[in-house]
Amino acid sequence: MLKFPIYLDNHATTPVDPRVLDAMLPYFKEKFGNAASRNHPYGWEAEEAVSMAREQCANLIHADPKEIVFTSGSTESNNLAIKGAAEMYKEKGKHIITANTEHKAVLDPCKHLEALGFDVTYLPVDKMGRVSAEQFAEAVRPDTILASLMFANNEVGTIHPIAEIGKICKEKNIIFHTDATQATGKVPVDVQSMGIDLLSVSAHKMYGPKGAGFLYVRRKGPRVRIAPIFDGGGHERGMRSGTLNVPGVAGLGKACEICKNEMSKDRAHALALRKIMHDRFFNELDFISLNGHPEHRLPGNFNVSFAYVEGEALMMGIKEIAVSSGSACTSASLEPSHVLRAMGVGEDAVHTSIRYGIGRFNTVEEVTYAANKTIEAVRRLREMSPLYEMVKDGVDLASVKWTSH
Amino acid sequence: MAYSDKVIDHYNNPRNVGSFKKEDDEVGTGVVGAPECGDVMKLQIKVDDTTGVITDAKFKTFGCGSAIASSSLATEWVKGKTLDEAMQITNTAIVEELALPPIKIHCSVLAEDAIKAAIDDYKKKKASVGAHSSADGTDSKS
């Protein structure tokens, strides 16, 4: 039995795994203590849950539990990492390297730092959304103190050559931050072998609760220091004051543990479902293109442009399916996707893109239904698309003089 | 984005989707918008030569649901009107009829532009045909 609307927007957020919820519930009820209360069992119980979660988080990324700083999620982790490291190392230099396909939670802190006198290089990406190690190396300057490059992109799923860039950062003594919100729990992330110094994670992207996440902060080789954003009780070794969200932290830990144990199963599942959609689309429709990298890609990400069909109109035609579009019309700001634009896929392709985010709880029936429904809607809308008609009549759209408005 | 019932109705049951032969004398074609802006409308009218009344209209639109609805509505409204009457159709009337939110007003503007462009095209065609026939000395208007 299909349940509507079918959820295929797992990059936006994921449902909480029932096992995660079970791990959280006691900390809302009888075990409600403050993890910082050192003098009674309520506090000890909470502290125990937090320690266990710290270990579960560390295990997933091959870190030491002492290197985990709990936060409210990736936006906070990114702000803390970027602003905190910039503040701490500003005497050494004021140059930061990032890329123009980063999430706003990285781009905006960088813009904030620019206003404070830092110099930021926004690396361009290739057509697949990737930055190369060579390109990164060329951007490095003697005064570069920090690099922030996402592990995997939230729109097109492209995975950067993180280990290669981490190696360059080690050689050049640059603090390397990665926003691993989409990648953690989906693909292997190893802070040791990949040379990562700071890493941001959100629980709700990996079947954990919203409002919980962590920042990994390297303690050895080198010992990375960051200035806190919040001043207060000195929690999380002074890096993040504020009473810990114990149920959230317990859920985050459990989510990490499950992702670690079931990564290969989850991955195979997502790849199999993606293949079903991919094959259906590419067998049934013409003028479609995959956005992002065919191999260096998150298993659950499937971002496609259906030429000559506007994204929002298409989403209206598949309203039984919850997805996202790069179309300007679907965003509050009326700005089309900055990621697809940076990849140079062409403005028209940006408007026609749909992102399907496949997750742990999707089924073969769901993706088959979604694919069929999409194909039907694309065909219907192309019947009323003047662009499709022109192309079928042999008109080169690039040669047409459009009246822009 | 919550759409009004009328937008949804036009999206689900678009009126007058299709194309006339562009070359026909009684057909006027307006194509407005640009693919990189996310909407392109093609609106065509068929005009009765003697009465100057629009007897039929067709559209094809690449754009969001509101753009599709605006152009679908425009084809309904121009039918049966004279060219002069059709010129009086404003985007604000379309906004009202479809209850478009402020961020979708440009869809209605585009529909108004499409009507005007189609009428303009028809008139230009007539003028050139007229000039051609009067040279032959057969045009009744001369």
mmCIF file of C-alpha atoms in Angstrom, chain A residues 307-319 329 331-332 334 347-348 351-352 377 380-387 389-390 397 402-405, chain B residues 1 3 7-8 11-14 17-19 31-42 59-66 68 103-104 106 110 113:
data_model
loop_
_atom_site.group_PDB
_atom_site.id
_atom_site.type_symbol
_atom_site.label_atom_id
_atom_site.label_comp_id
_atom_site.label_asym_id
_atom_site.label_seq_id
_atom_site.Cartn_x
_atom_site.Cartn_y
_atom_site.Cartn_z
ATOM 1 C CA ALA A 307 14.236 20.065 -20.799
ATOM 2 C CA TYR A 308 11.336 22.292 -21.917
ATOM 3 C CA VAL A 309 9.269 21.583 -18.799
ATOM 4 C CA GLU A 310 9.398 24.153 -16.006
ATOM 5 C CA GLY A 311 10.224 22.647 -12.602
ATOM 6 C CA GLU A 312 7.421 24.162 -10.587
ATOM 7 C CA ALA A 313 4.803 23.203 -13.161
ATOM 8 C CA LEU A 314 6.186 19.679 -13.102
ATOM 9 C CA MET A 315 6.022 19.545 -9.316
ATOM 10 C CA MET A 316 2.385 20.604 -9.552
ATOM 11 C CA GLY A 317 1.817 17.659 -11.864
ATOM 12 C CA ILE A 318 3.419 15.211 -9.431
ATOM 13 C CA LYS A 319 1.970 16.591 -6.237
ATOM 14 C CA CYS A 329 9.638 29.680 -8.871
ATOM 15 C CA SER A 331 12.227 29.192 -3.879
ATOM 16 C CA ALA A 332 11.091 31.918 -1.532
ATOM 17 C CA LEU A 334 12.739 33.639 -6.599
ATOM 18 C CA GLU A 347 19.808 28.798 -17.155
ATOM 19 C CA ASP A 348 17.058 26.878 -18.924
ATOM 20 C CA HIS A 351 14.509 25.892 -14.339
ATOM 21 C CA THR A 352 13.707 22.346 -15.413
ATOM 22 C CA ALA A 377 3.503 14.722 -16.233
ATOM 23 C CA ARG A 380 1.635 16.184 -20.709
ATOM 24 C CA LEU A 381 3.546 19.409 -20.082
ATOM 25 C CA ARG A 382 5.684 18.958 -23.161
ATOM 26 C CA GLU A 383 2.482 18.733 -25.196
ATOM 27 C CA MET A 384 1.823 22.287 -24.087
ATOM 28 C CA SER A 385 5.439 23.482 -24.200
ATOM 29 C CA PRO A 386 6.222 25.885 -27.059
ATOM 30 C CA LEU A 387 9.911 25.083 -26.602
ATOM 31 C CA GLU A 389 7.357 22.069 -30.194
ATOM 32 C CA MET A 390 10.054 24.355 -31.601
ATOM 33 C CA LEU A 397 16.480 27.655 -29.363
ATOM 34 C CA TRP A 402 13.725 36.085 -26.891
ATOM 35 C CA THR A 403 11.951 38.973 -25.284
ATOM 36 C CA SER A 404 13.300 38.862 -21.763
ATOM 37 C CA HIS A 405 11.233 40.438 -19.037
ATOM 38 C CA MET B 1 3.074 27.417 -2.868
ATOM 39 C CA TYR B 3 -2.530 27.796 -5.719
ATOM 40 C CA VAL B 7 -5.163 28.139 -11.252
ATOM 41 C CA ILE B 8 -5.372 24.447 -10.443
ATOM 42 C CA TYR B 11 -3.442 23.680 -14.943
ATOM 43 C CA ASN B 12 -5.361 20.405 -14.868
ATOM 44 C CA ASN B 13 -7.712 21.275 -17.737
ATOM 45 C CA PRO B 14 -5.918 23.834 -19.849
ATOM 46 C CA VAL B 17 -3.787 24.038 -25.970
ATOM 47 C CA GLY B 18 -2.290 23.712 -29.420
ATOM 48 C CA SER B 19 -1.030 25.554 -32.443
ATOM 49 C CA VAL B 31 5.776 34.534 -28.459
ATOM 50 C CA VAL B 32 6.947 36.244 -25.288
ATOM 51 C CA GLY B 33 9.335 35.446 -22.443
ATOM 52 C CA ALA B 34 12.640 33.598 -22.461
ATOM 53 C CA PRO B 35 13.699 30.062 -21.487
ATOM 54 C CA GLU B 36 16.373 31.346 -19.083
ATOM 55 C CA CYS B 37 13.737 33.349 -17.212
ATOM 56 C CA GLY B 38 11.673 30.198 -16.746
ATOM 57 C CA ASP B 39 8.691 31.141 -18.869
ATOM 58 C CA VAL B 40 7.834 31.343 -22.553
ATOM 59 C CA MET B 41 4.281 31.820 -23.816
ATOM 60 C CA LYS B 42 3.066 31.317 -27.342
ATOM 61 C CA PHE B 59 -1.620 28.609 -26.598
ATOM 62 C CA LYS B 60 1.432 26.701 -25.542
ATOM 63 C CA THR B 61 3.336 27.715 -22.425
ATOM 64 C CA PHE B 62 6.598 26.752 -20.799
ATOM 65 C CA GLY B 63 6.351 28.039 -17.255
ATOM 66 C CA CYS B 64 4.942 27.498 -13.804
ATOM 67 C CA GLY B 65 1.310 26.660 -13.024
ATOM 68 C CA SER B 66 0.369 30.341 -12.830
ATOM 69 C CA ILE B 68 -0.014 28.110 -17.737
ATOM 70 C CA ILE B 103 5.185 36.987 -6.777
ATOM 71 C CA LYS B 104 3.162 35.577 -9.704
ATOM 72 C CA HIS B 106 4.744 38.656 -13.859
ATOM 73 C CA LEU B 110 3.405 37.980 -19.778
ATOM 74 C CA ASP B 113 2.045 40.866 -23.583
#
